[in-house]
Amino acid sequence: MTDDPREPTRTEVHRVADPEATRVASYLAQPGEVGRVLLLYSGGLDTSVMLKWIQDEYEAEVVALTVNLGQPGEDYDVVKGKAVNLGAIEAHVVDAREEFATEYVLPAIRANADYGDGYPLFTALGRPLIAKLAVEYARRSGCDTIAHGCTGKGNDQVRIEGTIATLAPELKVIAPVRSWQMGRDEEIAYARKHGIPVKGGTESAPYSIDDNLWGRSSEGKWIEDLSHAPDDDVFQLVTRPELAPDEPQVVEVEFERGVPVALDGERLGLADLIERAAEIGCRHGVGIVDHIEDRIVGLKVRDIYEVPAAAILLPAHRELERLTGTIHQNQFKPSLDQKWAYLVYAGLWWEPLREDIEAYIEHVNQRVTGKIALKLYKGHARVVTRESPNAVYDAQLATFAESGGLFSQQASPGFIEIWSLQSRMARRVHEADQG
Ligand code: ARG
């Protein structure tokens, strides 16, 4: 900047002509900057087309990374083979189930994590881990850029790019689906032309699915029509309640310090326990959520969720936590839980406030030890029994009949008079006002 009046002022035209001035984010890669790309590869149509397209468009090398977070029924050898066939110079598959369960899902259980009354955040929890692994593998394999298959309308781009920008400022990002402007038909044509196998029918777009061991979401097709009740074929995980067994099943979840450690008396590692809970929930039709959601990018959308494990473990945890907390603790924690869930939903996993809140949540959970049993029946999961050495509960005190010890029924009227004092005074003032 200069104050010299003879110096011509910069015009709008100059600014637009300068590529740096039109760059939307500093971490987005310009074509010349892309040499070797770490591609987050699912094996589906979008990322398969990307694998080829990046090689052609940027003349870049591609390292494929596929992360196993417990997506049911995925064959990772097939995915890896497909990546190599499409020209990846390296193809990695990481089994991150245990890390996902203990470092991401467990804090969510302890936070009773729920966004917008029904979404237990499985995708939102998975993205920061996937992106963190992308950073690790990109560095290890000498990549300068990370590519992902998110669109420009969803939350996942925020979660993935936010993670990369936070953890690895030196890495660039490309998001071809956001920029290439190919429709589904063009993608299929591109795939055909380049020998990319397209699985399933190609007539109509399938549901858009994302899943891991904590749940599964479906979007697209009729789901976008809010007046369309769910078609049966969307439920690929959970048995529809009307088809669930006629006999109920009671399942007992045991917690130690807020960690689910056993199911029906059998001690299991967390990832296995979650998978086992999911199986039982699926059988009884629990965890179907038809959800209208406020996305971070402003859109309101509808998702169909299948969250059988969360539908058992979250209510069990919440119940045990409440049993071991006082009225004041129990009123306070949900506000922190809600903030925690919102930060995670909004792609701010690496925001320090998340860990600050977790410090409180972990402290609370030190006393969350005990057993909760739920009865599952045709889509419902209802707590039926509770047991905890830390319960703030005394059957002797709670019973109607008895008086004495720590609780004297004779003292209650004195309490009521004092407890209602301000309300009584306010009413009197109000009545006097009205004349
Ligand atoms: N609406 C959920 C969320 O924002 C699920 C997103 C599923 N992602 C996907 N790419 N299909 O977390």
CSV table of C-alpha atoms and ligand atoms in Angstrom, one decimal:
chain,number,residue,atom,x,y,z
A,1,MET,CA,0.0,0.0,0.0
A,2,THR,CA,1.2,3.5,-0.8
A,3,ASP,CA,-0.1,7.0,-0.2
A,4,ASP,CA,1.7,8.4,-3.3
A,5,PRO,CA,-1.1,10.0,-5.4
A,6,ARG,CA,0.9,9.2,-8.6
A,7,GLU,CA,0.8,5.5,-7.9
A,8,PRO,CA,-2.2,3.9,-9.8
A,9,THR,CA,-4.6,2.2,-7.5
A,10,ARG,CA,-5.2,-1.5,-8.0
A,11,THR,CA,-8.3,-2.2,-10.0
A,12,GLU,CA,-10.9,-5.0,-9.5
A,13,VAL,CA,-9.7,-6.5,-12.8
A,14,HIS,CA,-6.1,-6.8,-11.4
A,15,ARG,CA,-7.3,-8.6,-8.3
A,16,VAL,CA,-9.4,-11.1,-10.2
A,17,ALA,CA,-6.6,-11.9,-12.6
A,18,ASP,CA,-4.4,-12.8,-9.7
A,19,PRO,CA,-4.9,-16.6,-9.0
A,20,GLU,CA,-3.9,-16.1,-5.4
A,21,ALA,CA,-6.7,-13.5,-5.0
A,22,THR,CA,-9.4,-15.9,-6.3
A,23,ARG,CA,-8.2,-18.9,-4.3
A,24,VAL,CA,-11.0,-19.9,-1.9
A,25,ALA,CA,-8.8,-21.7,0.6
A,26,SER,CA,-5.1,-21.8,1.0
A,27,TYR,CA,-5.1,-25.6,1.4
A,28,LEU,CA,-6.7,-26.3,-2.0
A,29,ALA,CA,-4.2,-27.6,-4.5
A,30,GLN,CA,-3.6,-25.8,-7.8
A,31,PRO,CA,-3.0,-28.2,-10.7
A,32,GLY,CA,0.8,-27.6,-10.7
A,33,GLU,CA,1.2,-28.5,-7.1
A,34,VAL,CA,-0.1,-32.1,-7.3
A,35,GLY,CA,2.5,-34.7,-7.7
A,36,ARG,CA,1.5,-37.7,-5.6
A,37,VAL,CA,-2.0,-38.0,-4.1
A,38,LEU,CA,-3.3,-39.9,-1.1
A,39,LEU,CA,-6.8,-40.9,-2.2
A,40,LEU,CA,-9.4,-41.9,0.5
A,41,TYR,CA,-10.7,-44.9,-1.5
A,42,SER,CA,-13.9,-46.7,-0.7
A,43,GLY,CA,-14.1,-48.9,-3.8
A,44,GLY,CA,-17.4,-47.3,-4.9
A,45,LEU,CA,-18.1,-45.5,-8.2
A,46,ASP,CA,-17.0,-42.0,-7.2
A,47,THR,CA,-13.7,-42.8,-5.7
A,48,SER,CA,-12.9,-45.4,-8.4
A,49,VAL,CA,-13.5,-42.8,-11.1
A,50,MET,CA,-11.4,-40.4,-9.1
A,51,LEU,CA,-8.5,-42.8,-8.9
A,52,LYS,CA,-8.3,-42.8,-12.7
A,53,TRP,CA,-9.3,-39.2,-13.2
A,54,ILE,CA,-6.6,-37.9,-10.9
A,55,GLN,CA,-3.9,-39.8,-12.8
A,56,ASP,CA,-5.2,-38.4,-16.1
A,57,GLU,CA,-6.1,-34.8,-15.0
A,58,TYR,CA,-3.0,-34.0,-12.9
A,59,GLU,CA,-0.6,-36.6,-14.3
A,60,ALA,CA,-0.1,-37.5,-10.7
A,61,GLU,CA,0.6,-40.8,-8.9
A,62,VAL,CA,-2.1,-42.1,-6.6
A,63,VAL,CA,-1.7,-43.9,-3.3
A,64,ALA,CA,-5.1,-45.5,-2.2
A,65,LEU,CA,-6.1,-45.7,1.5
A,66,THR,CA,-9.1,-47.6,2.6
A,67,VAL,CA,-10.1,-47.5,6.3
A,68,ASN,CA,-12.0,-50.3,8.0
A,69,LEU,CA,-14.2,-48.8,10.7
A,70,GLY,CA,-16.4,-51.9,10.8
A,71,GLN,CA,-18.5,-51.4,7.7
A,72,PRO,CA,-20.5,-54.7,7.7
A,73,GLY,CA,-19.9,-57.0,4.7
A,74,GLU,CA,-17.0,-55.2,3.1
A,75,ASP,CA,-14.4,-57.3,1.3
A,76,TYR,CA,-11.2,-55.3,1.7
A,77,ASP,CA,-9.1,-57.6,-0.5
A,78,VAL,CA,-11.5,-56.9,-3.4
A,79,VAL,CA,-11.3,-53.1,-2.7
A,80,LYS,CA,-7.5,-53.2,-2.6
A,81,GLY,CA,-7.3,-55.3,-5.8
A,82,LYS,CA,-9.5,-52.8,-7.5
A,83,ALA,CA,-7.3,-49.9,-6.5
A,84,VAL,CA,-4.2,-51.6,-7.8
A,85,ASN,CA,-6.0,-52.5,-11.1
A,86,LEU,CA,-6.9,-48.9,-11.6
A,87,GLY,CA,-3.3,-47.9,-11.3
A,88,ALA,CA,-2.7,-47.0,-7.7
A,89,ILE,CA,1.1,-47.2,-7.0
A,90,GLU,CA,0.3,-48.3,-3.4
A,91,ALA,CA,-3.0,-49.6,-1.9
A,92,HIS,CA,-3.4,-49.7,1.9
A,93,VAL,CA,-6.2,-51.1,4.0
A,94,VAL,CA,-6.1,-50.1,7.7
A,95,ASP,CA,-8.1,-51.9,10.3
A,96,ALA,CA,-9.0,-49.0,12.6
A,97,ARG,CA,-11.9,-50.7,14.3
A,98,GLU,CA,-10.4,-50.8,17.8
A,99,GLU,CA,-9.1,-47.2,17.6
A,100,PHE,CA,-12.5,-46.1,16.4
A,101,ALA,CA,-14.3,-47.9,19.2
A,102,THR,CA,-12.0,-46.7,22.0
A,103,GLU,CA,-11.0,-43.2,20.9
A,104,TYR,CA,-14.1,-42.0,19.1
A,105,VAL,CA,-17.2,-44.1,20.0
A,106,LEU,CA,-16.4,-44.5,23.7
A,107,PRO,CA,-16.2,-40.7,24.4
A,108,ALA,CA,-19.5,-40.5,22.5
A,109,ILE,CA,-21.1,-43.1,24.7
A,110,ARG,CA,-19.9,-41.3,27.8
A,111,ALA,CA,-21.3,-38.1,26.3
A,112,ASN,CA,-24.6,-39.8,25.6
A,113,ALA,CA,-23.9,-38.4,22.1
A,114,ASP,CA,-26.9,-37.5,20.1
A,115,TYR,CA,-27.4,-34.7,17.5
A,116,GLY,CA,-30.8,-33.4,16.7
A,117,ASP,CA,-32.7,-35.9,18.8
A,118,GLY,CA,-31.8,-39.2,17.1
A,119,TYR,CA,-28.5,-39.1,15.3
A,120,PRO,CA,-25.7,-40.9,17.3
A,121,LEU,CA,-23.0,-39.3,15.1
A,122,PHE,CA,-21.4,-42.5,13.6
A,123,THR,CA,-20.3,-40.7,10.4
A,124,ALA,CA,-19.3,-37.6,12.2
A,125,LEU,CA,-17.1,-39.7,14.6
A,126,GLY,CA,-15.5,-41.7,11.8
A,127,ARG,CA,-14.4,-38.7,9.6
A,128,PRO,CA,-11.8,-37.2,11.9
A,129,LEU,CA,-10.2,-40.6,12.3
A,130,ILE,CA,-10.2,-41.3,8.6
A,131,ALA,CA,-8.7,-37.9,7.8
A,132,LYS,CA,-6.1,-38.4,10.6
A,133,LEU,CA,-5.0,-41.7,9.0
A,134,ALA,CA,-5.0,-40.0,5.6
A,135,VAL,CA,-2.5,-37.5,7.0
A,136,GLU,CA,-0.3,-40.3,8.5
A,137,TYR,CA,-0.3,-42.3,5.3
A,138,ALA,CA,0.2,-39.3,3.0
A,139,ARG,CA,3.3,-38.3,5.0
A,140,ARG,CA,4.6,-41.9,5.1
A,141,SER,CA,4.1,-42.3,1.3
A,142,GLY,CA,5.5,-39.0,0.3
A,143,CYS,CA,2.2,-37.5,-0.9
A,144,ASP,CA,1.7,-33.7,-1.3
A,145,THR,CA,-2.1,-33.9,-1.6
A,146,ILE,CA,-5.0,-35.7,-0.1
A,147,ALA,CA,-8.1,-36.4,-2.2
A,148,HIS,CA,-11.5,-37.4,-0.9
A,149,GLY,CA,-14.9,-38.1,-2.5
A,150,CYS,CA,-17.2,-35.7,-0.6
A,151,THR,CA,-19.6,-33.4,-2.4
A,152,GLY,CA,-19.8,-29.7,-1.7
A,153,LYS,CA,-23.2,-30.0,0.0
A,154,GLY,CA,-22.4,-32.2,3.0
A,155,ASN,CA,-20.8,-32.1,6.4
A,156,ASP,CA,-18.2,-34.7,5.6
A,157,GLN,CA,-16.1,-32.3,3.5
A,158,VAL,CA,-16.0,-30.0,6.6
A,159,ARG,CA,-14.9,-32.8,8.9
A,160,ILE,CA,-12.2,-34.2,6.5
A,161,GLU,CA,-10.7,-30.9,5.3
A,162,GLY,CA,-10.9,-29.3,8.7
A,163,THR,CA,-8.9,-32.3,10.1
A,164,ILE,CA,-6.3,-32.1,7.3
A,165,ALA,CA,-5.9,-28.4,7.6
A,166,THR,CA,-5.5,-28.6,11.4
A,167,LEU,CA,-3.1,-31.6,11.5
A,168,ALA,CA,-1.1,-31.1,8.4
A,169,PRO,CA,-0.9,-27.5,7.1
A,170,GLU,CA,1.7,-28.6,4.6
A,171,LEU,CA,-0.7,-30.9,2.8
A,172,LYS,CA,-3.0,-29.8,0.0
A,173,VAL,CA,-6.5,-31.1,-0.7
A,174,ILE,CA,-8.5,-31.9,-3.9
A,175,ALA,CA,-12.1,-32.8,-3.9
A,176,PRO,CA,-12.9,-33.9,-7.4
A,177,VAL,CA,-16.6,-34.7,-6.9
A,178,ARG,CA,-17.0,-31.1,-5.7
A,179,SER,CA,-15.4,-29.6,-8.7
A,180,TRP,CA,-15.6,-31.9,-11.8
A,181,GLN,CA,-19.3,-31.4,-12.5
A,182,MET,CA,-19.9,-34.9,-13.8
A,183,GLY,CA,-23.3,-36.2,-13.2
A,184,ARG,CA,-23.9,-39.8,-12.4
A,185,ASP,CA,-24.5,-40.7,-16.1
A,186,GLU,CA,-21.2,-39.1,-17.1
A,187,GLU,CA,-19.4,-40.9,-14.3
A,188,ILE,CA,-20.7,-44.2,-15.5
A,189,ALA,CA,-19.7,-43.3,-19.1
A,190,TYR,CA,-16.3,-42.4,-17.8
A,191,ALA,CA,-16.1,-45.6,-15.8
A,192,ARG,CA,-17.1,-47.7,-18.9
A,193,LYS,CA,-14.6,-46.0,-21.1
A,194,HIS,CA,-11.7,-46.6,-18.6
A,195,GLY,CA,-12.7,-50.2,-17.7
A,196,ILE,CA,-13.8,-49.3,-14.2
A,197,PRO,CA,-16.2,-52.0,-13.0
A,198,VAL,CA,-19.6,-50.5,-12.0
A,199,LYS,CA,-21.3,-52.8,-9.5
A,200,GLY,CA,-25.1,-53.1,-9.2
A,201,GLY,CA,-27.6,-51.7,-11.7
A,202,THR,CA,-26.8,-48.5,-13.4
A,203,GLU,CA,-30.4,-47.5,-14.4
A,204,SER,CA,-31.1,-45.4,-11.3
A,205,ALA,CA,-28.9,-43.9,-8.6
A,206,PRO,CA,-28.7,-46.2,-5.5
A,207,TYR,CA,-29.1,-44.9,-2.0
A,208,SER,CA,-26.1,-42.9,-0.8
A,209,ILE,CA,-24.8,-45.1,2.1
A,210,ASP,CA,-22.3,-44.4,4.8
A,211,ASP,CA,-21.7,-47.0,7.5
A,212,ASN,CA,-19.4,-48.2,10.3
A,213,LEU,CA,-19.7,-50.2,13.4
A,214,TRP,CA,-21.7,-47.5,15.2
A,215,GLY,CA,-24.4,-47.1,12.5
A,216,ARG,CA,-25.5,-46.8,8.9
A,217,SER,CA,-27.1,-43.9,7.0
A,218,SER,CA,-29.0,-43.8,3.8
A,219,GLU,CA,-29.7,-40.6,1.8
A,220,GLY,CA,-31.1,-39.8,-1.7
A,221,LYS,CA,-33.8,-41.4,-3.8
A,222,TRP,CA,-37.3,-41.1,-2.2
A,223,ILE,CA,-35.8,-40.1,1.1
A,224,GLU,CA,-35.6,-36.6,-0.3
A,225,ASP,CA,-39.4,-36.6,-0.6
A,226,LEU,CA,-40.5,-35.7,2.9
A,227,SER,CA,-44.0,-37.1,2.3
A,228,HIS,CA,-42.7,-40.5,1.3
A,229,ALA,CA,-42.8,-43.1,4.1
A,230,PRO,CA,-39.8,-45.4,4.2
A,231,ASP,CA,-39.7,-48.1,1.5
A,232,ASP,CA,-38.8,-51.5,3.0
A,233,ASP,CA,-35.6,-51.9,0.8
A,234,VAL,CA,-33.8,-49.1,2.7
A,235,PHE,CA,-33.4,-51.3,5.8
A,236,GLN,CA,-30.4,-53.4,5.0
A,237,LEU,CA,-29.2,-53.8,8.6
A,238,VAL,CA,-32.1,-53.7,11.1
A,239,THR,CA,-35.0,-56.2,10.8
A,240,ARG,CA,-38.2,-54.2,10.2
A,241,PRO,CA,-40.0,-54.3,13.6
A,242,GLU,CA,-43.1,-56.0,12.1
A,243,LEU,CA,-40.9,-58.9,11.1
A,244,ALA,CA,-39.0,-59.1,14.4
A,245,PRO,CA,-39.4,-62.1,16.7
A,246,ASP,CA,-42.6,-62.4,18.7
A,247,GLU,CA,-40.6,-63.2,21.8
A,248,PRO,CA,-38.8,-60.3,23.6
A,249,GLN,CA,-35.2,-60.6,24.6
A,250,VAL,CA,-33.5,-59.1,27.7
A,251,VAL,CA,-30.0,-57.9,27.2
A,252,GLU,CA,-27.7,-56.9,30.1
A,253,VAL,CA,-25.0,-54.3,29.6
A,254,GLU,CA,-22.3,-54.0,32.2
A,255,PHE,CA,-20.2,-50.8,32.5
A,256,GLU,CA,-17.0,-50.0,34.4
A,257,ARG,CA,-16.3,-46.3,34.7
A,258,GLY,CA,-18.6,-45.5,31.8
A,259,VAL,CA,-17.0,-48.2,29.5
A,260,PRO,CA,-19.3,-51.0,28.3
A,261,VAL,CA,-17.3,-54.1,29.3
A,262,ALA,CA,-19.7,-57.1,29.1
A,263,LEU,CA,-22.9,-58.2,27.4
A,264,ASP,CA,-25.1,-60.7,29.1
A,265,GLY,CA,-22.2,-61.5,31.4
A,266,GLU,CA,-19.6,-62.1,28.7
A,267,ARG,CA,-16.6,-59.7,28.8
A,268,LEU,CA,-15.8,-58.4,25.3
A,269,GLY,CA,-13.4,-55.8,23.8
A,270,LEU,CA,-15.3,-52.7,22.9
A,271,ALA,CA,-15.4,-53.1,19.1
A,272,ASP,CA,-16.6,-56.7,19.5
A,273,LEU,CA,-19.1,-55.7,22.2
A,274,ILE,CA,-20.5,-53.0,19.9
A,275,GLU,CA,-20.8,-55.5,17.0
A,276,ARG,CA,-22.5,-58.0,19.3
A,277,ALA,CA,-25.0,-55.4,20.5
A,278,ALA,CA,-25.7,-54.4,16.9
A,279,GLU,CA,-26.5,-58.0,16.0
A,280,ILE,CA,-29.0,-58.3,18.9
A,281,GLY,CA,-30.5,-54.9,18.1
A,282,CYS,CA,-30.9,-55.8,14.4
A,283,ARG,CA,-32.7,-59.0,15.3
A,284,HIS,CA,-35.3,-57.1,17.3
A,285,GLY,CA,-35.7,-54.1,15.0
A,286,VAL,CA,-34.3,-51.5,17.3
A,287,GLY,CA,-32.5,-48.4,16.1
A,288,ILE,CA,-34.4,-47.2,13.1
A,289,VAL,CA,-34.4,-43.4,12.9
A,290,ASP,CA,-36.1,-41.3,10.2
A,291,HIS,CA,-34.4,-38.0,10.8
A,292,ILE,CA,-34.6,-34.4,9.6
A,293,GLU,CA,-31.3,-32.8,10.1
A,294,ASP,CA,-29.8,-29.3,10.1
A,295,ARG,CA,-26.5,-29.6,8.3
A,296,ILE,CA,-23.6,-27.4,9.1
A,297,VAL,CA,-23.6,-26.0,5.5
A,298,GLY,CA,-27.1,-24.7,6.1
A,299,LEU,CA,-29.2,-27.4,4.3
A,300,LYS,CA,-32.0,-29.2,6.0
A,301,VAL,CA,-32.0,-32.9,4.9
A,302,ARG,CA,-33.6,-36.2,5.7
A,303,ASP,CA,-31.5,-39.3,6.6
A,304,ILE,CA,-32.7,-42.8,7.4
A,305,TYR,CA,-30.4,-44.2,10.1
A,306,GLU,CA,-30.0,-47.7,11.3
A,307,VAL,CA,-28.2,-47.6,14.7
A,308,PRO,CA,-28.9,-50.9,16.5
A,309,ALA,CA,-25.9,-50.8,18.8
A,310,ALA,CA,-26.4,-47.2,19.8
A,311,ALA,CA,-30.1,-47.9,20.5
A,312,ILE,CA,-29.0,-50.3,23.2
A,313,LEU,CA,-25.8,-48.9,24.6
A,314,LEU,CA,-26.8,-45.2,24.8
A,315,PRO,CA,-30.0,-45.6,26.8
A,316,ALA,CA,-28.1,-48.2,29.0
A,317,HIS,CA,-25.3,-45.7,29.7
A,318,ARG,CA,-27.6,-42.7,30.2
A,319,GLU,CA,-29.7,-44.7,32.7
A,320,LEU,CA,-26.7,-45.8,34.7
A,321,GLU,CA,-25.2,-42.3,34.7
A,322,ARG,CA,-28.4,-40.9,36.0
A,323,LEU,CA,-28.7,-43.5,38.7
A,324,THR,CA,-25.2,-42.6,40.0
A,325,GLY,CA,-25.6,-38.8,39.8
A,326,THR,CA,-27.4,-36.3,42.0
A,327,ILE,CA,-30.3,-34.1,40.7
A,328,HIS,CA,-27.8,-31.3,40.1
A,329,GLN,CA,-25.3,-33.4,38.2
A,330,ASN,CA,-28.1,-34.9,36.2
A,331,GLN,CA,-29.5,-31.6,35.2
A,332,PHE,CA,-26.1,-30.1,34.3
A,333,LYS,CA,-24.5,-32.8,32.2
A,334,PRO,CA,-26.9,-32.9,29.2
A,335,SER,CA,-26.0,-29.3,28.4
A,336,LEU,CA,-22.4,-30.3,28.1
A,337,ASP,CA,-23.3,-33.5,26.2
A,338,GLN,CA,-25.2,-31.5,23.7
A,339,LYS,CA,-22.3,-29.1,23.1
A,340,TRP,CA,-19.9,-32.0,22.7
A,341,ALA,CA,-22.3,-33.6,20.1
A,342,TYR,CA,-22.6,-30.4,18.3
A,343,LEU,CA,-18.8,-29.8,18.0
A,344,VAL,CA,-18.4,-33.3,16.7
A,345,TYR,CA,-21.3,-33.0,14.3
A,346,ALA,CA,-19.9,-29.7,13.1
A,347,GLY,CA,-16.5,-31.1,12.1
A,348,LEU,CA,-14.7,-29.6,15.1
A,349,TRP,CA,-13.2,-32.7,16.6
A,350,TRP,CA,-9.9,-31.0,17.0
A,351,GLU,CA,-11.4,-28.0,18.8
A,352,PRO,CA,-9.8,-27.9,22.3
A,353,LEU,CA,-13.2,-27.2,23.8
A,354,ARG,CA,-14.2,-30.8,22.9
A,355,GLU,CA,-11.4,-32.1,25.2
A,356,ASP,CA,-12.2,-29.6,27.9
A,357,ILE,CA,-15.7,-30.8,28.0
A,358,GLU,CA,-14.5,-34.4,27.9
A,359,ALA,CA,-12.4,-33.8,31.0
A,360,TYR,CA,-15.7,-33.2,32.9
A,361,ILE,CA,-17.4,-36.0,31.2
A,362,GLU,CA,-14.6,-38.4,32.1
A,363,HIS,CA,-14.7,-37.3,35.7
A,364,VAL,CA,-18.5,-38.0,35.9
A,365,ASN,CA,-18.0,-41.4,34.3
A,366,GLN,CA,-15.6,-42.6,37.0
A,367,ARG,CA,-18.7,-43.5,39.0
A,368,VAL,CA,-20.7,-45.0,36.1
A,369,THR,CA,-20.2,-48.7,37.1
A,370,GLY,CA,-22.9,-51.3,37.2
A,371,LYS,CA,-25.4,-53.2,35.1
A,372,ILE,CA,-28.4,-52.2,33.1
A,373,ALA,CA,-30.8,-54.6,31.4
A,374,LEU,CA,-33.1,-53.7,28.5
A,375,LYS,CA,-35.9,-55.6,27.1
A,376,LEU,CA,-36.0,-55.6,23.3
A,377,TYR,CA,-39.2,-56.2,21.5
A,378,LYS,CA,-40.3,-55.3,18.0
A,379,GLY,CA,-38.4,-52.0,17.6
A,380,HIS,CA,-38.4,-51.0,21.2
A,381,ALA,CA,-35.6,-51.1,23.8
A,382,ARG,CA,-36.8,-50.4,27.4
A,383,VAL,CA,-34.7,-50.4,30.5
A,384,VAL,CA,-36.0,-53.0,32.9
A,385,THR,CA,-33.4,-53.4,35.6
A,386,ARG,CA,-30.6,-51.4,37.1
A,387,GLU,CA,-27.7,-52.2,39.5
A,388,SER,CA,-24.8,-50.1,40.7
A,389,PRO,CA,-22.5,-49.9,43.8
A,390,ASN,CA,-22.6,-46.1,43.2
A,391,ALA,CA,-26.3,-45.6,42.9
A,392,VAL,CA,-27.5,-42.6,44.8
A,393,TYR,CA,-30.4,-44.8,45.9
A,394,ASP,CA,-31.5,-46.4,49.0
A,395,ALA,CA,-34.5,-48.7,48.8
A,396,GLN,CA,-35.1,-48.3,52.5
A,397,LEU,CA,-35.4,-44.5,52.1
A,398,ALA,CA,-37.4,-44.6,48.9
A,399,THR,CA,-40.1,-46.9,50.2
A,400,PHE,CA,-43.5,-45.3,51.0
A,401,ALA,CA,-44.1,-47.0,54.3
A,402,GLU,CA,-41.1,-46.2,56.4
A,403,SER,CA,-40.1,-43.0,58.2
A,404,GLY,CA,-37.1,-42.3,60.3
A,405,GLY,CA,-33.3,-42.6,59.8
A,406,LEU,CA,-32.2,-40.0,57.3
A,407,PHE,CA,-35.7,-39.0,56.2
A,408,SER,CA,-38.4,-37.9,58.6
A,409,GLN,CA,-41.8,-37.5,57.0
A,410,GLN,CA,-42.7,-35.2,59.8
A,411,ALA,CA,-40.1,-32.7,58.6
A,412,SER,CA,-41.6,-32.5,55.1
A,413,PRO,CA,-44.2,-29.8,55.7
A,414,GLY,CA,-41.5,-27.5,57.1
A,415,PHE,CA,-39.5,-28.1,54.0
A,416,ILE,CA,-42.5,-27.4,51.7
A,417,GLU,CA,-43.2,-24.1,53.5
A,418,ILE,CA,-39.7,-22.9,52.9
A,419,TRP,CA,-39.3,-24.4,49.5
A,420,SER,CA,-42.5,-22.6,48.2
A,421,LEU,CA,-41.6,-19.3,49.9
A,422,GLN,CA,-40.7,-17.2,46.9
A,423,SER,CA,-43.5,-18.6,44.7
A,424,ARG,CA,-46.0,-17.7,47.5
A,425,MET,CA,-44.6,-14.2,47.9
A,426,ALA,CA,-44.6,-13.5,44.2
A,427,ARG,CA,-48.2,-14.6,43.9
A,428,ARG,CA,-49.3,-12.4,46.7
A,429,VAL,CA,-47.5,-9.4,45.1
A,430,HIS,CA,-49.2,-10.2,41.7
A,431,GLU,CA,-52.6,-10.5,43.3
A,432,ALA,CA,-52.2,-7.1,45.1
A,433,ASP,CA,-51.2,-5.5,41.8
A,434,GLN,CA,-54.4,-6.7,40.2
A,435,GLY,CA,-56.3,-5.0,43.0
B,1,ARG,N1,-26.1,-36.7,7.8
B,1,ARG,C1,-25.1,-37.5,8.5
B,1,ARG,C2,-23.9,-36.6,8.8
B,1,ARG,O1,-23.8,-35.5,8.4
B,1,ARG,C3,-24.6,-38.7,7.7
B,1,ARG,C4,-23.8,-38.4,6.5
B,1,ARG,C5,-23.5,-39.6,5.7
B,1,ARG,N2,-22.4,-39.3,4.8
B,1,ARG,C6,-22.4,-39.7,3.5
B,1,ARG,N3,-21.4,-39.4,2.8
B,1,ARG,N4,-23.3,-40.4,3.0
B,1,ARG,O2,-23.1,-37.0,9.6
